[in-house]
Coordinates of C-alpha atoms in Angstrom, one line a residue:
Chain A
M1 CA -18.0 -31.9 6.4
I2 CA -16.4 -31.9 3.2
N3 CA -12.5 -32.7 4.0
K4 CA -10.6 -30.4 1.9
V5 CA -6.8 -31.6 3.4
V6 CA -4.0 -32.4 1.7
S7 CA -0.8 -34.0 2.9
G8 CA 1.3 -31.1 2.2
A9 CA 2.7 -28.6 -0.2
E10 CA 4.2 -30.7 -2.8
E11 CA 0.4 -32.4 -3.2
A12 CA -1.2 -29.1 -2.9
I13 CA 0.5 -27.3 -5.6
K14 CA 0.6 -30.5 -8.2
D15 CA -1.5 -29.8 -10.7
I16 CA -0.2 -26.0 -11.6
Q17 CA 1.2 -26.5 -14.9
D18 CA 3.6 -24.1 -16.9
G19 CA 2.1 -21.0 -17.8
S20 CA -1.0 -20.8 -14.9
V21 CA -1.9 -17.6 -13.5
L22 CA -1.4 -17.8 -9.5
M23 CA -2.6 -15.3 -7.1
L24 CA 0.2 -15.3 -3.9
G25 CA -1.4 -13.7 -0.8
G26 CA 0.7 -11.2 1.7
F27 CA 2.0 -7.9 2.0
G28 CA 5.8 -7.7 2.1
L29 CA 7.1 -10.8 3.4
C30 CA 4.0 -11.2 6.1
G31 CA 1.5 -13.9 5.5
I32 CA 3.0 -15.1 2.6
P33 CA 2.3 -19.0 1.7
E34 CA 6.0 -20.0 2.6
N35 CA 5.1 -23.7 1.8
C36 CA 3.7 -23.1 -1.4
I37 CA 6.5 -20.8 -2.6
T38 CA 9.3 -23.5 -1.4
A39 CA 7.3 -26.4 -3.1
L40 CA 6.6 -24.4 -6.8
V41 CA 10.7 -23.8 -6.5
K42 CA 11.1 -27.4 -6.2
K43 CA 8.6 -28.1 -8.9
G44 CA 10.1 -25.8 -11.2
V45 CA 7.3 -24.7 -12.8
K46 CA 8.0 -21.8 -15.5
E47 CA 6.0 -19.2 -17.2
L48 CA 3.7 -18.2 -14.2
T49 CA 1.8 -15.2 -14.1
C50 CA 1.9 -14.3 -10.2
I51 CA -0.6 -11.5 -9.1
S52 CA 0.8 -10.3 -5.7
N53 CA 1.0 -7.5 -3.9
N54 CA 4.6 -7.5 -3.9
A55 CA 7.8 -9.1 -5.4
G56 CA 9.6 -10.7 -2.4
V57 CA 13.0 -9.9 -1.3
D58 CA 15.8 -11.5 -3.3
D59 CA 16.3 -14.5 -1.3
F60 CA 12.7 -14.9 0.3
G61 CA 9.4 -15.2 -1.0
I62 CA 8.1 -14.6 -4.7
G63 CA 12.2 -13.8 -5.1
L64 CA 13.2 -17.3 -4.9
M65 CA 10.6 -18.0 -8.1
L66 CA 12.4 -15.1 -9.5
Q67 CA 15.8 -16.4 -8.9
Q68 CA 14.6 -19.8 -10.8
R69 CA 13.1 -17.6 -13.6
Q70 CA 9.7 -19.1 -13.0
V71 CA 8.0 -15.8 -13.6
K72 CA 6.9 -14.6 -16.7
K73 CA 4.8 -11.6 -15.4
M74 CA 4.2 -10.1 -12.4
I75 CA 1.2 -7.8 -11.4
S76 CA 1.5 -5.9 -8.5
S77 CA 1.6 -2.7 -6.7
Y78 CA 5.0 -2.1 -5.2
V79 CA 7.9 -4.0 -6.4
G80 CA 10.8 -2.5 -4.5
E81 CA 13.5 -4.1 -2.1
N82 CA 14.4 -6.8 -5.1
A83 CA 17.8 -6.5 -6.8
E84 CA 17.1 -9.5 -9.1
F85 CA 13.3 -8.4 -10.2
E86 CA 15.2 -5.0 -11.1
R87 CA 17.5 -6.8 -13.2
Q88 CA 14.9 -8.8 -14.7
L89 CA 12.6 -6.2 -15.6
L90 CA 15.5 -3.6 -17.0
S91 CA 16.2 -6.8 -19.4
G92 CA 13.4 -7.6 -20.4
E93 CA 13.2 -11.3 -19.0
L94 CA 10.4 -10.1 -16.9
E95 CA 6.8 -8.5 -17.4
V96 CA 5.2 -6.2 -15.0
E97 CA 2.2 -5.1 -14.5
L98 CA 1.8 -1.9 -11.9
I99 CA -1.8 -1.1 -10.8
P100 CA -2.7 0.8 -7.8
Q101 CA -2.8 -1.3 -4.5
G102 CA -6.4 -0.8 -4.0
T103 CA -7.5 -1.5 -7.6
L104 CA -5.3 -4.8 -7.2
A105 CA -7.2 -5.7 -3.9
T106 CA -10.6 -4.7 -5.4
R107 CA -10.2 -6.7 -8.8
C108 CA -9.4 -9.8 -5.9
M109 CA -12.6 -9.0 -4.3
A110 CA -14.7 -8.8 -7.1
A111 CA -13.6 -11.9 -8.9
G112 CA -14.5 -13.4 -4.9
Y113 CA -18.0 -11.7 -5.1
G114 CA -18.8 -12.8 -8.7
M115 CA -18.4 -9.1 -10.3
P116 CA -17.1 -8.8 -13.4
A117 CA -15.6 -5.4 -13.0
I118 CA -15.6 -2.7 -10.8
F119 CA -15.6 1.3 -10.8
T120 CA -12.8 3.1 -9.0
P121 CA -11.4 6.6 -9.2
A122 CA -7.7 5.2 -8.6
G123 CA -5.7 6.2 -11.7
V124 CA -8.2 8.5 -13.1
G125 CA -6.0 11.0 -15.2
T126 CA -2.8 9.0 -15.2
E127 CA -1.1 6.5 -17.1
V128 CA -3.1 3.8 -15.4
A129 CA -5.9 4.7 -17.2
E130 CA -5.0 4.4 -20.7
G131 CA -7.2 2.2 -22.9
K132 CA -9.7 1.8 -20.1
E133 CA -13.3 2.8 -20.4
V134 CA -13.9 6.0 -18.1
R135 CA -17.8 6.1 -16.3
N136 CA -19.0 9.6 -15.0
F137 CA -21.1 8.9 -11.7
N138 CA -22.4 11.9 -9.8
G139 CA -20.0 14.1 -11.3
K140 CA -16.8 12.3 -10.7
D141 CA -14.4 10.5 -13.2
Y142 CA -14.3 6.2 -12.2
L143 CA -11.9 3.8 -14.5
M144 CA -13.9 0.4 -15.4
E145 CA -11.4 -2.3 -13.9
Y146 CA -11.6 -6.1 -14.4
A147 CA -11.7 -8.6 -12.2
F148 CA -9.0 -11.3 -11.8
D149 CA -9.2 -14.4 -13.6
A150 CA -7.1 -16.7 -11.6
D151 CA -6.2 -20.3 -12.4
F152 CA -5.2 -21.0 -8.3
A153 CA -5.1 -18.7 -5.7
I154 CA -2.3 -19.8 -3.0
V155 CA -3.1 -18.1 0.8
K156 CA -1.9 -18.3 4.7
A157 CA -3.9 -18.8 7.3
W158 CA -3.0 -19.0 11.0
K159 CA -5.6 -21.3 11.8
G160 CA -7.7 -23.8 9.6
D161 CA -10.0 -26.7 9.9
T162 CA -10.4 -29.9 7.9
A163 CA -13.8 -28.1 5.9
G164 CA -11.1 -25.2 4.9
N165 CA -12.4 -22.7 7.1
L166 CA -9.5 -20.0 7.4
I167 CA -8.9 -17.3 10.2
Y168 CA -5.9 -15.2 9.5
R169 CA -3.7 -13.4 12.3
S170 CA -3.1 -9.9 12.7
T171 CA -1.9 -8.0 9.7
S172 CA -0.6 -11.3 8.1
R173 CA -4.7 -11.3 6.8
N174 CA -3.9 -8.1 4.3
F175 CA -4.8 -9.7 0.6
N176 CA -5.4 -13.4 1.4
P177 CA -9.1 -13.5 2.3
V178 CA -9.7 -12.1 -0.8
M179 CA -7.4 -14.2 -3.0
A180 CA -9.1 -17.0 -1.1
M181 CA -12.2 -16.1 -2.2
A182 CA -10.8 -15.5 -5.8
G183 CA -9.1 -18.8 -7.1
K184 CA -10.8 -21.5 -9.2
I185 CA -8.7 -23.6 -7.3
T186 CA -7.9 -22.3 -3.8
I187 CA -5.0 -23.6 -1.7
A188 CA -4.3 -22.5 2.1
E189 CA -1.2 -23.0 3.9
V190 CA -1.9 -22.9 7.6
E191 CA 0.1 -22.8 11.0
E192 CA -2.1 -24.9 12.8
L193 CA -4.5 -27.6 10.9
V194 CA -7.6 -28.5 13.4
E195 CA -10.7 -30.6 13.2
A196 CA -13.6 -29.3 11.8
G197 CA -15.8 -27.9 15.0
A198 CA -12.8 -26.8 16.8
L199 CA -13.1 -23.1 15.5
D200 CA -16.0 -21.0 16.7
P201 CA -17.8 -20.2 13.0
D202 CA -18.5 -16.6 14.3
Q203 CA -15.1 -16.2 14.4
I204 CA -14.3 -17.7 10.8
H205 CA -12.7 -15.2 8.4
T206 CA -12.8 -17.4 4.9
P207 CA -15.7 -19.8 4.4
G208 CA -14.6 -23.1 3.5
V209 CA -16.6 -23.2 0.4
F210 CA -13.8 -20.8 -1.0
V211 CA -11.2 -23.3 -0.3
H212 CA -10.5 -26.4 -2.3
R213 CA -7.0 -27.4 -0.3
V214 CA -5.8 -27.1 3.2
F215 CA -2.5 -28.4 5.0
Q216 CA -0.7 -27.4 7.8
G217 CA 2.4 -25.9 6.9
A218 CA 5.9 -26.6 8.4
D219 CA 8.9 -24.7 9.8
Y220 CA 7.6 -21.0 9.3
E221 CA 10.3 -18.3 8.9
K222 CA 8.0 -15.5 9.0
R223 CA 10.9 -13.1 8.0
I224 CA 10.8 -9.7 9.0
E225 CA 11.6 -7.0 6.2
Q226 CA 12.3 -3.7 8.7
R227 CA 12.9 -5.0 12.0
T228 CA 11.9 -1.4 14.0
V229 CA 11.8 -1.0 17.7
R230 CA 11.6 1.5 20.2
T231 CA 14.1 1.4 23.8
R232 CA 12.3 1.0 26.5
G233 CA 12.6 3.7 29.3
Chain B
M1 CA 14.5 26.8 6.5
L2 CA 13.0 24.1 8.0
D3 CA 14.2 20.6 8.3
K4 CA 12.1 16.9 8.0
N5 CA 11.1 17.4 11.3
G6 CA 10.2 20.5 10.8
I7 CA 7.9 19.8 8.9
A8 CA 6.4 16.9 10.6
Q9 CA 6.2 19.0 13.3
R10 CA 4.0 22.1 11.2
I11 CA 1.6 19.3 9.8
A12 CA 1.0 17.8 12.9
R13 CA -1.1 21.3 13.8
E14 CA -3.5 20.4 11.0
I15 CA -4.7 17.5 12.6
R16 CA -8.1 17.8 14.6
D17 CA -9.3 15.8 17.5
G18 CA -11.1 12.6 16.1
Y19 CA -9.3 12.5 12.6
Y20 CA -8.6 9.2 11.0
V21 CA -5.6 9.7 9.2
N22 CA -3.3 8.0 6.7
L23 CA 0.5 9.0 6.7
G24 CA 2.2 8.0 3.8
I25 CA 6.1 6.7 4.1
G26 CA 9.2 9.3 5.0
I27 CA 8.4 12.9 6.2
P28 CA 4.6 11.9 6.9
T29 CA 5.9 9.0 9.1
L30 CA 7.3 11.5 11.2
V31 CA 3.9 13.4 11.8
A32 CA 3.0 10.8 14.4
N33 CA 5.5 12.0 16.7
Y34 CA 4.0 15.8 17.1
I35 CA 0.7 14.9 17.4
P36 CA -0.5 17.3 20.1
E37 CA -1.3 15.9 23.5
G38 CA -5.0 15.4 24.4
I39 CA -5.8 15.3 20.9
N40 CA -7.3 11.8 19.7
V41 CA -6.2 10.3 16.2
V42 CA -6.5 7.1 14.9
L43 CA -3.8 6.1 12.5
Q44 CA -4.7 3.9 9.6
S45 CA -1.9 1.9 7.3
E46 CA -3.3 0.6 4.3
N47 CA -2.0 -3.1 4.6
G48 CA -5.0 -3.8 7.5
L49 CA -5.2 -1.7 10.3
L50 CA -6.7 0.9 12.2
G51 CA -5.0 2.2 15.7
M52 CA -1.5 1.4 14.4
G53 CA 0.7 1.8 17.6
P54 CA 4.7 2.6 18.3
F55 CA 7.3 0.4 16.9
P56 CA 7.3 -2.7 19.4
F57 CA 10.0 -2.8 22.5
E58 CA 12.8 -4.9 21.5
G59 CA 12.1 -8.4 21.5
E60 CA 8.4 -7.8 21.1
E61 CA 8.4 -7.7 17.1
D62 CA 5.7 -9.6 15.7
A63 CA 6.0 -10.7 12.1
D64 CA 2.5 -10.7 11.5
L65 CA 1.9 -7.2 12.5
I66 CA 3.3 -5.0 10.3
N67 CA 2.6 -1.2 8.9
A68 CA 2.7 -0.1 4.8
G69 CA 6.2 0.5 5.1
K70 CA 6.6 -3.0 6.3
Q71 CA 8.1 -2.1 9.5
T72 CA 7.2 -3.7 13.0
I73 CA 4.5 -1.8 15.1
T74 CA 2.2 -2.8 17.6
T75 CA -1.9 -2.2 18.4
L76 CA -3.3 0.3 20.9
P77 CA -6.6 -0.4 22.5
G78 CA -9.7 -0.2 20.6
S79 CA -7.3 -0.8 16.8
S80 CA -9.0 -3.0 14.5
I81 CA -7.5 -5.5 11.6
F82 CA -9.0 -6.2 8.2
D83 CA -8.4 -7.1 5.0
S84 CA -7.1 -4.7 2.3
A85 CA -9.9 -5.1 0.1
L86 CA -11.7 -3.4 3.2
S87 CA -8.8 -1.4 3.6
F88 CA -9.5 0.8 0.4
G89 CA -12.9 0.2 0.8
M90 CA -12.5 2.8 3.9
I91 CA -10.2 5.5 2.0
R92 CA -12.6 5.1 -1.3
S93 CA -16.0 6.0 0.8
Q94 CA -13.9 8.7 2.5
K95 CA -13.7 7.4 6.1
I96 CA -10.6 8.6 6.5
D97 CA -10.5 12.4 7.4
L98 CA -6.9 13.3 6.3
T99 CA -4.1 11.7 4.1
I100 CA -0.5 13.3 4.6
L101 CA 2.1 11.9 1.5
G102 CA 5.3 13.0 0.2
A103 CA 5.8 14.1 -4.0
M104 CA 8.1 14.8 -6.1
E105 CA 5.9 17.5 -8.1
V106 CA 2.6 19.4 -7.4
S107 CA 1.2 21.3 -10.0
E108 CA -0.8 24.5 -9.5
N109 CA -4.0 23.1 -10.3
G110 CA -3.2 20.1 -7.3
D111 CA -1.7 17.6 -9.6
I112 CA 0.2 15.3 -7.5
A113 CA 3.4 13.2 -9.0
N114 CA 5.0 10.8 -7.1
W115 CA 5.7 7.1 -8.1
K116 CA 7.7 7.2 -11.1
I117 CA 11.1 9.1 -12.7
P118 CA 11.1 8.2 -16.6
G119 CA 14.4 6.1 -16.8
K120 CA 14.7 4.8 -13.7
M121 CA 13.3 1.7 -11.8
V122 CA 10.3 2.1 -11.4
K123 CA 9.2 0.4 -7.5
G124 CA 5.4 0.9 -8.0
M125 CA 2.5 3.3 -7.2
G126 CA 1.5 1.2 -3.8
G127 CA -1.6 2.7 -2.1
A128 CA -0.7 6.3 -3.4
M129 CA -3.1 6.3 -6.7
D130 CA -6.1 5.3 -4.4
L131 CA -5.6 7.9 -1.5
V132 CA -5.0 10.8 -3.4
A133 CA -8.2 10.0 -5.8
S134 CA -10.3 9.5 -3.0
A135 CA -9.1 11.6 0.0
K136 CA -11.1 14.5 0.9
N137 CA -8.5 16.1 2.4
I138 CA -4.7 15.7 1.4
I139 CA -1.8 17.4 2.9
V140 CA 1.5 17.1 1.3
A141 CA 5.2 17.0 2.8
M142 CA 7.6 17.8 0.3
Q143 CA 11.0 19.7 -0.7
H144 CA 10.3 22.9 -2.4
V145 CA 13.3 22.4 -4.5
N146 CA 15.2 19.5 -5.9
K147 CA 18.9 19.4 -5.3
A148 CA 19.6 21.1 -8.0
G149 CA 17.8 24.1 -6.5
E150 CA 14.8 23.4 -9.4
S151 CA 11.3 24.1 -8.0
K152 CA 9.0 21.4 -7.5
L153 CA 5.8 23.5 -7.2
L154 CA 5.0 23.7 -10.9
P155 CA 2.4 25.3 -13.5
K156 CA 2.5 21.8 -14.6
C157 CA 4.0 18.6 -13.4
T158 CA 6.8 17.0 -16.0
L159 CA 6.5 13.3 -14.2
P160 CA 4.0 10.7 -14.8
L161 CA 0.9 11.8 -12.4
T162 CA -0.6 9.8 -9.7
G163 CA -3.7 11.6 -8.9
V164 CA -5.3 14.9 -11.1
N165 CA -6.6 18.1 -8.8
C166 CA -6.6 16.4 -5.8
I167 CA -3.8 18.7 -3.6
K168 CA -5.3 21.5 -1.4
K169 CA -2.7 21.8 1.4
I170 CA 1.3 21.8 0.9
V171 CA 4.1 21.9 3.8
T172 CA 7.7 22.5 2.2
E173 CA 11.0 23.4 4.0
L174 CA 10.0 27.0 3.0
A175 CA 6.0 27.7 3.2
V176 CA 3.0 26.5 4.0
L177 CA 0.9 26.8 1.0
D178 CA -3.0 26.3 -0.5
V179 CA -3.8 25.4 -4.0
L180 CA -6.3 27.5 -4.9
P181 CA -9.5 25.9 -6.2
E182 CA -8.9 28.2 -9.7
G183 CA -5.4 27.1 -9.7
G184 CA -2.1 29.2 -8.2
F185 CA -0.4 28.4 -5.1
K186 CA -1.4 30.8 -2.3
L187 CA 0.9 31.7 0.5
I188 CA -0.1 30.9 3.8
E189 CA 2.6 30.9 6.1
R190 CA 6.8 31.2 5.9
A191 CA 9.2 29.3 7.6
P192 CA 10.9 31.0 10.3
G193 CA 13.7 33.6 8.8
V194 CA 12.3 33.3 5.2
S195 CA 11.2 36.2 2.9
V196 CA 8.6 36.3 0.7
D197 CA 10.7 36.6 -2.5
F198 CA 12.7 34.2 -1.2
I199 CA 9.8 31.4 -1.7
R200 CA 8.6 33.5 -5.0
Q201 CA 11.8 32.6 -6.6
A202 CA 11.4 28.9 -5.3
T203 CA 8.1 28.6 -6.8
L204 CA 7.6 28.2 -10.6
G205 CA 4.0 27.7 -10.4
K206 CA 1.7 30.6 -10.0
L207 CA 2.2 31.8 -6.5
F208 CA -0.4 34.4 -5.0
A209 CA 1.0 35.8 -1.7
E210 CA -0.8 38.6 0.7
D211 CA 0.9 41.6 1.9
N212 CA 1.9 40.4 5.3
V213 CA 2.5 36.5 5.4
P214 CA 2.8 35.1 8.9
E215 CA 5.7 33.1 9.8
M216 CA 4.9 29.7 11.2
I217 CA 3.9 28.9 14.6
F218 CA 4.6 25.6 16.1

């Protein structure tokens, strides 16, 4: 079995250069690659284009990279909850492309499935459609949206094995599997790294062929953005 | 005149046994509290969950288990979890029976605006454009008028659109209205104590009302 293991986040991201296009998994702060984000902040690479559903919060997730002015452009569906983001956007320091969430996911999927473009009804008749090709199928209009072209996809899984096979846990799956398939180089950080053979092949979400580097992350904070509970009784 | 919970309670009456339902953020989230006994409904959360349960008990929160509003939640017996592309696949292929979402404006031909106010910080459309473009049945939960008393049910939306020609039913603090296929709002029910004339004055778009429009029943 091909061994995909690297020593840690720093080695995993070592060839990410200024100006790279990155995909980062996660929804809100759920299922984000915490270790790689920390390593990217430490490395200080700049002028990054980040494709990620959200932009973190001020002091966690992609927000940490925004604070260091490492991001040139965000491609996201929802970017609330982040004051530094708002400041950079309004001052013109940061470029933002907002796209519908399903379009974001499906443009990742298309890249991972080897398809150059998709047709989606999301955004037809809105400003999202400006400049895009519209095709009518069976009486309904669809926008043509291109597959993403990312240099690196950085994802977080629950368990991984040395062959790069990945299993996600609960709703931290979100964008991670489709992004894992979509990067030219895919980096996976996992909470628990096991030997090839220790995971049930029937339970694998991302086959190792899509993963180039895997490592066991450390010190996961797994911050909760909106802690909502009910009282007993 | 209804409060937010009243709007949610009235919308809950539109839910049928066996429905898969996507609830947006805000008033739509409250609808879950009023689903009648004996009706089996599966709630979808577009970040990748079918079968959304209630909030967890204190101390049982799981950072890996959230809804589309990023709130900690729980699963239920029969729940399933999937990735974001698959989630929007079930939305686009119309496996979700009903979508309930908020709006800033709706026009008399069923256009909706709910994501952007020019000149203000734009947070993004999230999944709203995908939902309105594909859902076969959408109910909008919204305020009939804004804080300045101006109608939000218009001949034509003034704000950037989220979707075109897609809204069929609206529930506000004043009324239940259908959007007619040929254009215009048809008054179906009045909120308790609210007159047809009052609703007419609060509706800038074309309003059709028959002689005896009933009051809402909860």
